[in-house]
């Protein structure tokens, strides 16, 4: 999802224009954008009361959330 976001808004040029000091917060935001489809799927599974699938999606999204928080700090 993050790659699609970068391609859609043509952010490769922006990444090349800024220094590497700015890449941490930008990559953290892109990681957060990548979590959104997982959270939508989590909501669907939670609504359908399929608890094991919802738990699996949440556990799969957790590392991306942790990395995005670490990159933002």
PDB file of N, CA, C and O in Angstrom:
ATOM      1  N   UNK A   1       0.826  -1.195   0.000  1.00  0.00           N
ATOM      2  CA  UNK A   1       0.000   0.000   0.000  1.00  0.00           C
ATOM      3  C   UNK A   1       0.866   1.253   0.000  1.00  0.00           C
ATOM      4  O   UNK A   1       0.535   2.229  -0.656  1.00  0.00           O
ATOM      5  N   UNK A   2       1.958   1.197   0.753  1.00  0.00           N
ATOM      6  CA  UNK A   2       2.855   2.350   0.792  1.00  0.00           C
ATOM      7  C   UNK A   2       3.469   2.629  -0.570  1.00  0.00           C
ATOM      8  O   UNK A   2       3.598   3.787  -0.982  1.00  0.00           O
ATOM      9  N   UNK A   3       3.834   1.578  -1.300  1.00  0.00           N
ATOM     10  CA  UNK A   3       4.413   1.742  -2.634  1.00  0.00           C
ATOM     11  C   UNK A   3       3.391   2.350  -3.592  1.00  0.00           C
ATOM     12  O   UNK A   3       3.729   3.232  -4.393  1.00  0.00           O
ATOM     13  N   UNK A   4       2.145   1.910  -3.502  1.00  0.00           N
ATOM     14  CA  UNK A   4       1.091   2.465  -4.352  1.00  0.00           C
ATOM     15  C   UNK A   4       0.889   3.946  -4.035  1.00  0.00           C
ATOM     16  O   UNK A   4       0.712   4.760  -4.947  1.00  0.00           O
ATOM     17  N   UNK A   5       0.941   4.302  -2.774  1.00  0.00           N
ATOM     18  CA  UNK A   5       0.793   5.700  -2.363  1.00  0.00           C
ATOM     19  C   UNK A   5       1.922   6.551  -2.934  1.00  0.00           C
ATOM     20  O   UNK A   5       1.687   7.661  -3.433  1.00  0.00           O
ATOM     21  N   UNK A   6       3.146   6.035  -2.862  1.00  0.00           N
ATOM     22  CA  UNK A   6       4.301   6.773  -3.393  1.00  0.00           C
ATOM     23  C   UNK A   6       4.174   6.943  -4.899  1.00  0.00           C
ATOM     24  O   UNK A   6       4.430   8.035  -5.437  1.00  0.00           O
ATOM     25  N   UNK A   7       3.780   5.903  -5.605  1.00  0.00           N
ATOM     26  CA  UNK A   7       3.631   5.980  -7.056  1.00  0.00           C
ATOM     27  C   UNK A   7       2.479   6.903  -7.455  1.00  0.00           C
ATOM     28  O   UNK A   7       2.594   7.660  -8.412  1.00  0.00           O
ATOM     29  N   UNK A   8       1.390   6.831  -6.749  1.00  0.00           N
ATOM     30  CA  UNK A   8       0.204   7.619  -7.113  1.00  0.00           C
ATOM     31  C   UNK A   8       0.460   9.114  -6.989  1.00  0.00           C
ATOM     32  O   UNK A   8       0.036   9.902  -7.827  1.00  0.00           O
ATOM     33  N   UNK A   9       1.154   9.532  -5.944  1.00  0.00           N
ATOM     34  CA  UNK A   9       1.401  10.950  -5.714  1.00  0.00           C
ATOM     35  C   UNK A   9       2.794  11.394  -6.161  1.00  0.00           C
ATOM     36  O   UNK A   9       3.210  12.501  -5.844  1.00  0.00           O
ATOM     37  N   UNK A  10       3.502  10.521  -6.901  1.00  0.00           N
ATOM     38  CA  UNK A  10       4.797  10.837  -7.484  1.00  0.00           C
ATOM     39  C   UNK A  10       5.763  11.412  -6.442  1.00  0.00           C
ATOM     40  O   UNK A  10       6.314  12.503  -6.602  1.00  0.00           O
ATOM     41  N   UNK A  11       5.962  10.678  -5.365  1.00  0.00           N
ATOM     42  CA  UNK A  11       6.803  11.142  -4.270  1.00  0.00           C
ATOM     43  C   UNK A  11       8.275  10.793  -4.434  1.00  0.00           C
ATOM     44  O   UNK A  11       9.090  11.206  -3.620  1.00  0.00           O
ATOM     45  N   UNK A  12       8.647  10.049  -5.480  1.00  0.00           N
ATOM     46  CA  UNK A  12      10.057   9.695  -5.667  1.00  0.00           C
ATOM     47  C   UNK A  12      10.906  10.932  -5.859  1.00  0.00           C
ATOM     48  O   UNK A  12      12.018  11.028  -5.341  1.00  0.00           O
ATOM     49  N   UNK A  13      10.402  11.901  -6.599  1.00  0.00           N
ATOM     50  CA  UNK A  13      11.143  13.142  -6.809  1.00  0.00           C
ATOM     51  C   UNK A  13      11.319  13.896  -5.496  1.00  0.00           C
ATOM     52  O   UNK A  13      12.376  14.458  -5.226  1.00  0.00           O
ATOM     53  N   UNK A  14      10.295  13.901  -4.671  1.00  0.00           N
ATOM     54  CA  UNK A  14      10.380  14.571  -3.367  1.00  0.00           C
ATOM     55  C   UNK A  14      11.421  13.904  -2.490  1.00  0.00           C
ATOM     56  O   UNK A  14      12.179  14.579  -1.792  1.00  0.00           O
ATOM     57  N   UNK A  15      11.483  12.579  -2.506  1.00  0.00           N
ATOM     58  CA  UNK A  15      12.480  11.866  -1.714  1.00  0.00           C
ATOM     59  C   UNK A  15      13.888  12.198  -2.169  1.00  0.00           C
ATOM     60  O   UNK A  15      14.806  12.315  -1.358  1.00  0.00           O
ATOM     61  N   UNK A  16      14.082  12.353  -3.472  1.00  0.00           N
ATOM     62  CA  UNK A  16      15.402  12.692  -3.982  1.00  0.00           C
ATOM     63  C   UNK A  16      15.781  14.133  -3.661  1.00  0.00           C
ATOM     64  O   UNK A  16      16.950  14.446  -3.485  1.00  0.00           O
ATOM     65  N   UNK A  17      14.792  15.023  -3.589  1.00  0.00           N
ATOM     66  CA  UNK A  17      15.070  16.441  -3.350  1.00  0.00           C
ATOM     67  C   UNK A  17      15.455  16.727  -1.897  1.00  0.00           C
ATOM     68  O   UNK A  17      16.283  17.597  -1.640  1.00  0.00           O
ATOM     69  N   UNK A  18      14.865  16.006  -0.944  1.00  0.00           N
ATOM     70  CA  UNK A  18      15.166  16.243   0.464  1.00  0.00           C
ATOM     71  C   UNK A  18      16.377  15.439   0.912  1.00  0.00           C
ATOM     72  O   UNK A  18      16.728  14.431   0.318  1.00  0.00           O
ATOM     73  N   UNK A  19      16.973  15.884   1.980  1.00  0.00           N
ATOM     74  CA  UNK A  19      18.096  15.143   2.567  1.00  0.00           C
ATOM     75  C   UNK A  19      17.584  13.879   3.244  1.00  0.00           C
ATOM     76  O   UNK A  19      16.406  13.705   3.486  1.00  0.00           O
ATOM     77  N   UNK A  20      18.505  13.009   3.594  1.00  0.00           N
ATOM     78  CA  UNK A  20      18.135  11.774   4.283  1.00  0.00           C
ATOM     79  C   UNK A  20      17.658  12.045   5.709  1.00  0.00           C
ATOM     80  O   UNK A  20      17.045  11.190   6.325  1.00  0.00           O
ATOM     81  N   UNK A  21      17.915  13.228   6.249  1.00  0.00           N
ATOM     82  CA  UNK A  21      17.453  13.557   7.598  1.00  0.00           C
ATOM     83  C   UNK A  21      15.927  13.602   7.663  1.00  0.00           C
ATOM     84  O   UNK A  21      15.334  13.320   8.695  1.00  0.00           O
ATOM     85  N   UNK A  22      15.294  13.948   6.561  1.00  0.00           N
ATOM     86  CA  UNK A  22      13.838  14.047   6.529  1.00  0.00           C
ATOM     87  C   UNK A  22      13.167  12.706   6.228  1.00  0.00           C
ATOM     88  O   UNK A  22      11.959  12.591   6.311  1.00  0.00           O
ATOM     89  N   UNK A  23      13.924  11.700   5.863  1.00  0.00           N
ATOM     90  CA  UNK A  23      13.327  10.442   5.423  1.00  0.00           C
ATOM     91  C   UNK A  23      12.670   9.668   6.554  1.00  0.00           C
ATOM     92  O   UNK A  23      11.698   8.959   6.324  1.00  0.00           O
ATOM     93  N   UNK A  24      13.177   9.769   7.779  1.00  0.00           N
ATOM     94  CA  UNK A  24      12.590   9.040   8.898  1.00  0.00           C
ATOM     95  C   UNK A  24      11.125   9.374   9.127  1.00  0.00           C
ATOM     96  O   UNK A  24      10.264   8.485   9.103  1.00  0.00           O
ATOM     97  N   UNK A  25      10.795  10.652   9.326  1.00  0.00           N
ATOM     98  CA  UNK A  25       9.380  10.996   9.527  1.00  0.00           C
ATOM     99  C   UNK A  25       8.499  10.709   8.305  1.00  0.00           C
ATOM    100  O   UNK A  25       7.359  10.292   8.444  1.00  0.00           O
ATOM    101  N   UNK A  26       9.054  10.904   7.112  1.00  0.00           N
ATOM    102  CA  UNK A  26       8.258  10.645   5.908  1.00  0.00           C
ATOM    103  C   UNK A  26       7.970   9.156   5.772  1.00  0.00           C
ATOM    104  O   UNK A  26       6.845   8.752   5.482  1.00  0.00           O
ATOM    105  N   UNK A  27       8.979   8.329   5.995  1.00  0.00           N
ATOM    106  CA  UNK A  27       8.758   6.886   5.917  1.00  0.00           C
ATOM    107  C   UNK A  27       7.821   6.404   7.024  1.00  0.00           C
ATOM    108  O   UNK A  27       7.058   5.462   6.831  1.00  0.00           O
ATOM    109  N   UNK A  28       7.872   7.056   8.193  1.00  0.00           N
ATOM    110  CA  UNK A  28       6.939   6.715   9.266  1.00  0.00           C
ATOM    111  C   UNK A  28       5.502   6.977   8.860  1.00  0.00           C
ATOM    112  O   UNK A  28       4.603   6.171   9.134  1.00  0.00           O
ATOM    113  N   UNK A  29       5.273   8.095   8.179  1.00  0.00           N
ATOM    114  CA  UNK A  29       3.919   8.413   7.703  1.00  0.00           C
ATOM    115  C   UNK A  29       3.464   7.422   6.633  1.00  0.00           C
ATOM    116  O   UNK A  29       2.311   7.013   6.600  1.00  0.00           O
ATOM    117  N   UNK A  30       4.390   7.036   5.751  1.00  0.00           N
ATOM    118  CA  UNK A  30       4.031   6.077   4.705  1.00  0.00           C
ATOM    119  C   UNK A  30       3.734   4.713   5.311  1.00  0.00           C
ATOM    120  O   UNK A  30       2.838   3.999   4.839  1.00  0.00           O
ATOM    121  N   UNK A  31       4.448   4.346   6.360  1.00  0.00           N
ATOM    122  CA  UNK A  31       4.149   3.084   7.049  1.00  0.00           C
ATOM    123  C   UNK A  31       2.749   3.141   7.663  1.00  0.00           C
ATOM    124  O   UNK A  31       2.029   2.147   7.647  1.00  0.00           O
ATOM    125  N   UNK A  32       2.363   4.303   8.186  1.00  0.00           N
ATOM    126  CA  UNK A  32       1.019   4.437   8.738  1.00  0.00           C
ATOM    127  C   UNK A  32      -0.041   4.323   7.655  1.00  0.00           C
ATOM    128  O   UNK A  32      -1.102   3.741   7.866  1.00  0.00           O
ATOM    129  N   UNK A  33       0.246   4.863   6.467  1.00  0.00           N
ATOM    130  CA  UNK A  33      -0.685   4.735   5.347  1.00  0.00           C
ATOM    131  C   UNK A  33      -0.820   3.266   4.947  1.00  0.00           C
ATOM    132  O   UNK A  33      -1.903   2.804   4.590  1.00  0.00           O
ATOM    133  N   UNK A  34       0.271   2.518   5.043  1.00  0.00           N
ATOM    134  CA  UNK A  34       0.238   1.107   4.693  1.00  0.00           C
ATOM    135  C   UNK A  34      -0.582   0.255   5.654  1.00  0.00           C
ATOM    136  O   UNK A  34      -0.999  -0.847   5.307  1.00  0.00           O
ATOM    137  N   UNK A  35      -0.822   0.755   6.843  1.00  0.00           N
ATOM    138  CA  UNK A  35      -1.593   0.004   7.842  1.00  0.00           C
ATOM    139  C   UNK A  35      -3.097   0.121   7.601  1.00  0.00           C
ATOM    140  O   UNK A  35      -3.860  -0.766   7.965  1.00  0.00           O
ATOM    141  N   UNK A  36      -3.544   1.172   6.937  1.00  0.00           N
ATOM    142  CA  UNK A  36      -4.974   1.413   6.778  1.00  0.00           C
ATOM    143  C   UNK A  36      -5.744   0.266   6.130  1.00  0.00           C
ATOM    144  O   UNK A  36      -6.831  -0.076   6.602  1.00  0.00           O
ATOM    145  N   UNK A  37      -5.255  -0.367   5.062  1.00  0.00           N
ATOM    146  CA  UNK A  37      -6.031  -1.500   4.514  1.00  0.00           C
ATOM    147  C   UNK A  37      -6.173  -2.650   5.510  1.00  0.00           C
ATOM    148  O   UNK A  37      -7.217  -3.294   5.569  1.00  0.00           O
ATOM    149  N   UNK A  38      -5.129  -2.882   6.309  1.00  0.00           N
ATOM    150  CA  UNK A  38      -5.221  -3.933   7.324  1.00  0.00           C
ATOM    151  C   UNK A  38      -6.274  -3.584   8.367  1.00  0.00           C
ATOM    152  O   UNK A  38      -7.014  -4.456   8.832  1.00  0.00           O
ATOM    153  N   UNK A  39      -6.345  -2.324   8.747  1.00  0.00           N
ATOM    154  CA  UNK A  39      -7.332  -1.924   9.749  1.00  0.00           C
ATOM    155  C   UNK A  39      -8.748  -1.987   9.188  1.00  0.00           C
ATOM    156  O   UNK A  39      -9.690  -2.298   9.928  1.00  0.00           O
ATOM    157  N   UNK A  40      -8.919  -1.711   7.903  1.00  0.00           N
ATOM    158  CA  UNK A  40     -10.240  -1.863   7.282  1.00  0.00           C
ATOM    159  C   UNK A  40     -10.648  -3.332   7.277  1.00  0.00           C
ATOM    160  O   UNK A  40     -11.797  -3.666   7.570  1.00  0.00           O
ATOM    161  N   UNK A  41      -9.706  -4.207   6.959  1.00  0.00           N
ATOM    162  CA  UNK A  41      -9.978  -5.636   6.989  1.00  0.00           C
ATOM    163  C   UNK A  41     -10.277  -6.111   8.413  1.00  0.00           C
ATOM    164  O   UNK A  41     -11.152  -6.948   8.624  1.00  0.00           O
ATOM    165  N   UNK A  42      -9.563  -5.559   9.373  1.00  0.00           N
ATOM    166  CA  UNK A  42      -9.820  -5.872  10.781  1.00  0.00           C
ATOM    167  C   UNK A  42     -11.247  -5.498  11.163  1.00  0.00           C
ATOM    168  O   UNK A  42     -11.943  -6.267  11.836  1.00  0.00           O
ATOM    169  N   UNK A  43     -11.698  -4.335  10.729  1.00  0.00           N
ATOM    170  CA  UNK A  43     -13.055  -3.901  11.026  1.00  0.00           C
ATOM    171  C   UNK A  43     -14.086  -4.846  10.411  1.00  0.00           C
ATOM    172  O   UNK A  43     -15.091  -5.183  11.046  1.00  0.00           O
ATOM    173  N   UNK A  44     -13.839  -5.288   9.184  1.00  0.00           N
ATOM    174  CA  UNK A  44     -14.769  -6.212   8.517  1.00  0.00           C
ATOM    175  C   UNK A  44     -14.837  -7.528   9.277  1.00  0.00           C
ATOM    176  O   UNK A  44     -15.926  -8.066   9.531  1.00  0.00           O
ATOM    177  N   UNK A  45     -13.682  -8.067   9.658  1.00  0.00           N
ATOM    178  CA  UNK A  45     -13.669  -9.339  10.388  1.00  0.00           C
ATOM    179  C   UNK A  45     -14.300  -9.192  11.773  1.00  0.00           C
ATOM    180  O   UNK A  45     -14.973 -10.094  12.252  1.00  0.00           O
ATOM    181  N   UNK A  46     -14.078  -8.054  12.410  1.00  0.00           N
ATOM    182  CA  UNK A  46     -14.677  -7.814  13.726  1.00  0.00           C
ATOM    183  C   UNK A  46     -16.195  -7.722  13.616  1.00  0.00           C
ATOM    184  O   UNK A  46     -16.922  -8.242  14.460  1.00  0.00           O
ATOM    185  N   UNK A  47     -16.678  -7.074  12.560  1.00  0.00           N
ATOM    186  CA  UNK A  47     -18.113  -6.938  12.349  1.00  0.00           C
ATOM    187  C   UNK A  47     -18.756  -8.293  12.043  1.00  0.00           C
ATOM    188  O   UNK A  47     -19.871  -8.572  12.482  1.00  0.00           O
ATOM    189  N   UNK A  48     -18.036  -9.145  11.308  1.00  0.00           N
ATOM    190  CA  UNK A  48     -18.552 -10.473  10.972  1.00  0.00           C
ATOM    191  C   UNK A  48     -18.372 -11.458  12.126  1.00  0.00           C
ATOM    192  O   UNK A  48     -18.807 -12.601  12.024  1.00  0.00           O
ATOM    193  N   UNK A  49     -17.730 -11.024  13.192  1.00  0.00           N
ATOM    194  CA  UNK A  49     -17.455 -11.833  14.381  1.00  0.00           C
ATOM    195  C   UNK A  49     -16.617 -13.066  14.052  1.00  0.00           C
ATOM    196  O   UNK A  49     -16.878 -14.170  14.518  1.00  0.00           O
ATOM    197  N   UNK A  50     -15.614 -12.869  13.230  1.00  0.00           N
ATOM    198  CA  UNK A  50     -14.639 -13.905  12.914  1.00  0.00           C
ATOM    199  C   UNK A  50     -13.382 -13.534  13.707  1.00  0.00           C
ATOM    200  O   UNK A  50     -12.487 -12.881  13.215  1.00  0.00           O
ATOM    201  N   UNK A  51     -13.336 -13.951  14.957  1.00  0.00           N
ATOM    202  CA  UNK A  51     -12.354 -13.442  15.903  1.00  0.00           C
ATOM    203  C   UNK A  51     -10.931 -13.876  15.585  1.00  0.00           C
ATOM    204  O   UNK A  51      -9.994 -13.094  15.747  1.00  0.00           O
ATOM    205  N   UNK A  52     -10.740 -15.111  15.138  1.00  0.00           N
ATOM    206  CA  UNK A  52      -9.381 -15.584  14.859  1.00  0.00           C
ATOM    207  C   UNK A  52      -8.780 -14.853  13.665  1.00  0.00           C
ATOM    208  O   UNK A  52      -7.591 -14.522  13.671  1.00  0.00           O
ATOM    209  N   UNK A  53      -9.569 -14.572  12.655  1.00  0.00           N
ATOM    210  CA  UNK A  53      -9.065 -13.805  11.519  1.00  0.00           C
ATOM    211  C   UNK A  53      -8.763 -12.367  11.918  1.00  0.00           C
ATOM    212  O   UNK A  53      -7.761 -11.797  11.491  1.00  0.00           O
ATOM    213  N   UNK A  54      -9.621 -11.774  12.749  1.00  0.00           N
ATOM    214  CA  UNK A  54      -9.395 -10.409  13.210  1.00  0.00           C
ATOM    215  C   UNK A  54      -8.116 -10.327  14.039  1.00  0.00           C
ATOM    216  O   UNK A  54      -7.328  -9.389  13.892  1.00  0.00           O
ATOM    217  N   UNK A  55      -7.905 -11.332  14.875  1.00  0.00           N
ATOM    218  CA  UNK A  55      -6.693 -11.354  15.694  1.00  0.00           C
ATOM    219  C   UNK A  55      -5.456 -11.501  14.819  1.00  0.00           C
ATOM    220  O   UNK A  55      -4.436 -10.844  15.050  1.00  0.00           O
ATOM    221  N   UNK A  56      -5.523 -12.314  13.780  1.00  0.00           N
ATOM    222  CA  UNK A  56      -4.390 -12.496  12.876  1.00  0.00           C
ATOM    223  C   UNK A  56      -4.048 -11.225  12.114  1.00  0.00           C
ATOM    224  O   UNK A  56      -2.875 -10.901  11.941  1.00  0.00           O
ATOM    225  N   UNK A  57      -5.055 -10.501  11.663  1.00  0.00           N
ATOM    226  CA  UNK A  57      -4.816  -9.246  10.954  1.00  0.00           C
ATOM    227  C   UNK A  57      -4.213  -8.214  11.902  1.00  0.00           C
ATOM    228  O   UNK A  57      -3.292  -7.477  11.533  1.00  0.00           O
ATOM    229  N   UNK A  58      -4.696  -8.172  13.130  1.00  0.00           N
ATOM    230  CA  UNK A  58      -4.160  -7.227  14.103  1.00  0.00           C
ATOM    231  C   UNK A  58      -2.710  -7.544  14.445  1.00  0.00           C
ATOM    232  O   UNK A  58      -1.868  -6.638  14.505  1.00  0.00           O
ATOM    233  N   UNK A  59      -2.391  -8.810  14.614  1.00  0.00           N
ATOM    234  CA  UNK A  59      -1.016  -9.199  14.915  1.00  0.00           C
ATOM    235  C   UNK A  59      -0.115  -8.916  13.712  1.00  0.00           C
ATOM    236  O   UNK A  59       1.040  -8.518  13.872  1.00  0.00           O
ATOM    237  N   UNK A  60      -0.632  -9.071  12.497  1.00  0.00           N
ATOM    238  CA  UNK A  60       0.140  -8.769  11.298  1.00  0.00           C
ATOM    239  C   UNK A  60       0.398  -7.284  11.114  1.00  0.00           C
ATOM    240  O   UNK A  60       1.423  -6.892  10.566  1.00  0.00           O
ATOM    241  N   UNK A  61      -0.511  -6.439  11.566  1.00  0.00           N
ATOM    242  CA  UNK A  61      -0.354  -4.992  11.424  1.00  0.00           C
ATOM    243  C   UNK A  61       0.498  -4.398  12.540  1.00  0.00           C
ATOM    244  O   UNK A  61       1.033  -3.299  12.390  1.00  0.00           O
ATOM    245  N   UNK A  62       0.630  -5.095  13.638  1.00  0.00           N
ATOM    246  CA  UNK A  62       1.344  -4.560  14.796  1.00  0.00           C
ATOM    247  C   UNK A  62       2.814  -4.221  14.520  1.00  0.00           C
ATOM    248  O   UNK A  62       3.261  -3.147  14.934  1.00  0.00           O
ATOM    249  N   UNK A  63       3.589  -5.055  13.822  1.00  0.00           N
ATOM    250  CA  UNK A  63       4.992  -4.665  13.554  1.00  0.00           C
ATOM    251  C   UNK A  63       5.107  -3.384  12.727  1.00  0.00           C
ATOM    252  O   UNK A  63       6.000  -2.564  12.972  1.00  0.00           O
ATOM    253  N   UNK A  64       4.217  -3.192  11.762  1.00  0.00           N
ATOM    254  CA  UNK A  64       4.248  -1.976  10.960  1.00  0.00           C
ATOM    255  C   UNK A  64       3.930  -0.751  11.814  1.00  0.00           C
ATOM    256  O   UNK A  64       4.515   0.318  11.621  1.00  0.00           O
ATOM    257  N   UNK A  65       3.016  -0.902  12.732  1.00  0.00           N
ATOM    258  CA  UNK A  65       2.689   0.198  13.633  1.00  0.00           C
ATOM    259  C   UNK A  65       3.862   0.537  14.532  1.00  0.00           C
ATOM    260  O   UNK A  65       4.185   1.711  14.725  1.00  0.00           O
ATOM    261  N   UNK A  66       4.538  -0.455  15.045  1.00  0.00           N
ATOM    262  CA  UNK A  66       5.702  -0.232  15.908  1.00  0.00           C
ATOM    263  C   UNK A  66       6.828   0.450  15.138  1.00  0.00           C
ATOM    264  O   UNK A  66       7.445   1.407  15.637  1.00  0.00           O
ATOM    265  N   UNK A  67       7.074  -0.002  13.909  1.00  0.00           N
ATOM    266  CA  UNK A  67       8.129   0.607  13.096  1.00  0.00           C
ATOM    267  C   UNK A  67       7.773   2.051  12.750  1.00  0.00           C
ATOM    268  O   UNK A  67       8.641   2.935  12.785  1.00  0.00           O
ATOM    269  N   UNK A  68       6.524   2.316  12.432  1.00  0.00           N
ATOM    270  CA  UNK A  68       6.135   3.690  12.092  1.00  0.00           C
ATOM    271  C   UNK A  68       6.282   4.619  13.294  1.00  0.00           C
ATOM    272  O   UNK A  68       6.701   5.765  13.146  1.00  0.00           O
ATOM    273  N   UNK A  69       5.966   4.137  14.481  1.00  0.00           N
ATOM    274  CA  UNK A  69       6.151   4.953  15.689  1.00  0.00           C
ATOM    275  C   UNK A  69       7.634   5.188  15.942  1.00  0.00           C
ATOM    276  O   UNK A  69       8.044   6.299  16.311  1.00  0.00           O
ATOM    277  N   UNK A  70       8.464   4.164  15.731  1.00  0.00           N
ATOM    278  CA  UNK A  70       9.908   4.319  15.945  1.00  0.00           C
ATOM    279  C   UNK A  70      10.505   5.308  14.946  1.00  0.00           C
ATOM    280  O   UNK A  70      11.405   6.068  15.308  1.00  0.00           O
ATOM    281  N   UNK A  71      10.040   5.297  13.710  1.00  0.00           N
ATOM    282  CA  UNK A  71      10.577   6.223  12.708  1.00  0.00           C
ATOM    283  C   UNK A  71      10.125   7.655  12.954  1.00  0.00           C
ATOM    284  O   UNK A  71      10.823   8.598  12.571  1.00  0.00           O
ATOM    285  N   UNK A  72       8.972   7.838  13.567  1.00  0.00           N
ATOM    286  CA  UNK A  72       8.474   9.177  13.835  1.00  0.00           C
ATOM    287  C   UNK A  72       9.212   9.852  14.979  1.00  0.00           C
ATOM    288  O   UNK A  72       9.278  11.069  15.040  1.00  0.00           O
ATOM    289  N   UNK A  73       9.765   9.070  15.890  1.00  0.00           N
ATOM    290  CA  UNK A  73      10.426   9.644  17.068  1.00  0.00           C
ATOM    291  C   UNK A  73      11.794  10.182  16.768  1.00  0.00           C
ATOM    292  O   UNK A  73      12.415  10.094  15.840  1.00  0.00           O
TER     293      UNK A  73
END
